């Protein structure tokens, strides 16, 4: 009896395993990432620029924002489609020995050390994992990494969404208007 049971179990397992082998791998776009877990796609530097050389005089930083091609296909007035990913590099402005920020010939900050790399992306149902629900930014989720773009930074993602949250009519994107205006030029 025992032996029959084992044979049945083995047959079932084999069927399951063969079944699994035939299932194609899940495309990346169908993965449901949760908040804080969205990885930075390694090829992001080859994406279209969203905005470049953003001067944050208030916190002495320079920022570079990239957007993936699917996000870049969005037209002004539309929300970004699912599978949009935006990556933002955060650089420290270079400083003189006395701590004052250095300025280039164009009067702009000079990019110094890369401090962190931020990412936000949206996908069907990605926002479901976000709590508290009042802080949901639609289906956008957030993650922050150190300069290697791989090691998670200690930032609490609820701070990200709290600051981006009021921008409901711009799909939670701060420089929405600036991006589309620049692109049109
Ligand atoms: C105090 C407000 C504030 C907080 C907190 C904040 N952001 Fe932002 N974020 C901004 C602003 C403003 C911009 C536009 C670029 C700029 O002016 O620096 C921006 C831009 C971005 C962008 C580029 C795409 C876009 O929306 O323009 C990403 C990606 C991003 N933030 C991710 C994050 C992540 C991840 C966190 C949390 C770890 C975070 N942000 C926290 C204000 C904030």
Short mmCIF file of C-alpha atoms in Angstrom, two decimals, residues 9-116:
data_model
loop_
_atom_site.label_atom_id
_atom_site.label_comp_id
_atom_site.label_asym_id
_atom_site.label_seq_id
_atom_site.Cartn_x
_atom_site.Cartn_y
_atom_site.Cartn_z
CA UNK A 9 2.91 10.92 -5.21
CA UNK A 10 5.93 10.60 -7.49
CA UNK A 11 3.71 10.63 -10.58
CA UNK A 12 1.85 13.69 -9.39
CA UNK A 13 5.13 15.46 -8.62
CA UNK A 14 6.56 14.60 -12.03
CA UNK A 15 3.43 15.96 -13.71
CA UNK A 16 3.67 19.16 -11.68
CA UNK A 17 7.37 19.55 -12.48
CA UNK A 18 6.86 18.98 -16.21
CA UNK A 19 3.97 21.42 -16.07
CA UNK A 20 6.20 24.04 -14.43
CA UNK A 21 8.96 23.57 -16.97
CA UNK A 22 6.55 24.36 -19.75
CA UNK A 23 5.36 27.64 -18.22
CA UNK A 24 7.33 30.48 -19.86
CA UNK A 25 9.24 32.76 -17.46
CA UNK A 26 7.20 35.69 -16.16
CA UNK A 27 8.04 38.84 -18.14
CA UNK A 28 9.53 41.54 -15.90
CA UNK A 29 6.58 43.78 -16.60
CA UNK A 30 4.21 41.24 -15.04
CA UNK A 31 6.13 41.11 -11.77
CA UNK A 32 4.17 42.88 -9.06
CA UNK A 33 6.79 44.89 -7.19
CA UNK A 34 6.03 46.18 -3.73
CA UNK A 35 7.05 49.49 -2.24
CA UNK A 36 10.77 49.80 -1.51
CA UNK A 37 11.54 46.73 -3.67
CA UNK A 38 11.56 48.16 -7.18
CA UNK A 39 15.08 47.56 -8.56
CA UNK A 40 16.89 50.11 -10.71
CA UNK A 41 17.11 48.78 -14.27
CA UNK A 42 20.87 48.66 -15.04
CA UNK A 43 20.40 50.16 -18.51
CA UNK A 44 18.67 53.32 -17.26
CA UNK A 45 21.45 55.65 -18.47
CA UNK A 46 20.55 54.77 -22.05
CA UNK A 47 16.95 55.95 -21.54
CA UNK A 48 15.65 59.32 -22.67
CA UNK A 49 16.44 62.20 -20.33
CA UNK A 50 13.41 63.48 -18.44
CA UNK A 51 15.20 66.60 -17.20
CA UNK A 52 18.89 67.33 -16.86
CA UNK A 53 21.08 69.41 -14.55
CA UNK A 54 18.26 70.30 -12.12
CA UNK A 55 19.61 72.91 -9.72
CA UNK A 56 18.46 72.41 -6.14
CA UNK A 57 19.96 75.57 -4.67
CA UNK A 58 17.96 75.01 -1.46
CA UNK A 59 19.81 71.80 -0.60
CA UNK A 60 22.96 72.26 -2.73
CA UNK A 61 22.28 69.36 -5.06
CA UNK A 62 22.18 68.66 -8.78
CA UNK A 63 19.76 66.09 -10.14
CA UNK A 64 19.46 64.10 -13.37
CA UNK A 65 16.18 62.39 -14.23
CA UNK A 66 15.72 59.59 -16.77
CA UNK A 67 12.50 58.00 -17.99
CA UNK A 68 12.10 54.68 -19.77
CA UNK A 69 10.87 54.67 -23.40
CA UNK A 70 7.30 53.67 -22.52
CA UNK A 71 7.04 56.63 -20.13
CA UNK A 72 8.64 58.89 -22.73
CA UNK A 73 5.86 58.00 -25.20
CA UNK A 74 3.33 59.84 -23.00
CA UNK A 75 1.72 62.99 -24.37
CA UNK A 76 1.14 66.17 -22.40
CA UNK A 77 -2.08 65.98 -20.42
CA UNK A 78 -1.97 62.17 -20.19
CA UNK A 79 -1.00 60.11 -17.16
CA UNK A 80 2.05 57.90 -17.56
CA UNK A 81 1.17 54.33 -18.61
CA UNK A 82 1.78 51.24 -16.48
CA UNK A 83 5.40 50.04 -16.80
CA UNK A 84 6.70 53.61 -16.67
CA UNK A 85 9.89 53.85 -14.62
CA UNK A 86 11.72 57.04 -13.69
CA UNK A 87 15.21 57.10 -12.20
CA UNK A 88 16.69 60.17 -10.52
CA UNK A 89 20.40 60.59 -9.71
CA UNK A 90 21.06 62.89 -6.77
CA UNK A 91 24.46 64.61 -6.78
CA UNK A 92 26.05 66.81 -4.17
CA UNK A 93 27.09 70.21 -5.53
CA UNK A 94 30.87 70.64 -5.38
CA UNK A 95 32.03 73.00 -2.67
CA UNK A 96 35.02 75.25 -2.12
CA UNK A 97 37.14 74.63 0.99
CA UNK A 98 34.97 77.07 2.96
CA UNK A 99 31.79 75.18 2.09
CA UNK A 100 30.38 77.57 -0.50
CA UNK A 101 29.15 75.77 -3.62
CA UNK A 102 31.34 76.14 -6.70
CA UNK A 103 29.73 77.58 -9.81
CA UNK A 104 30.61 76.88 -13.43
CA UNK A 105 30.92 79.52 -16.18
CA UNK A 106 27.16 79.24 -16.74
CA UNK A 107 26.54 80.20 -13.09
CA UNK A 108 25.30 76.71 -12.31
CA UNK A 109 26.39 74.29 -9.59
CA UNK A 110 29.16 71.89 -10.50
CA UNK A 111 28.14 68.27 -10.11
CA UNK A 112 30.08 66.53 -7.35
CA UNK A 113 29.74 63.12 -5.75
CA UNK A 114 26.72 60.93 -6.58
CA UNK A 115 24.87 60.55 -3.28
CA UNK A 116 21.85 58.39 -4.05
#
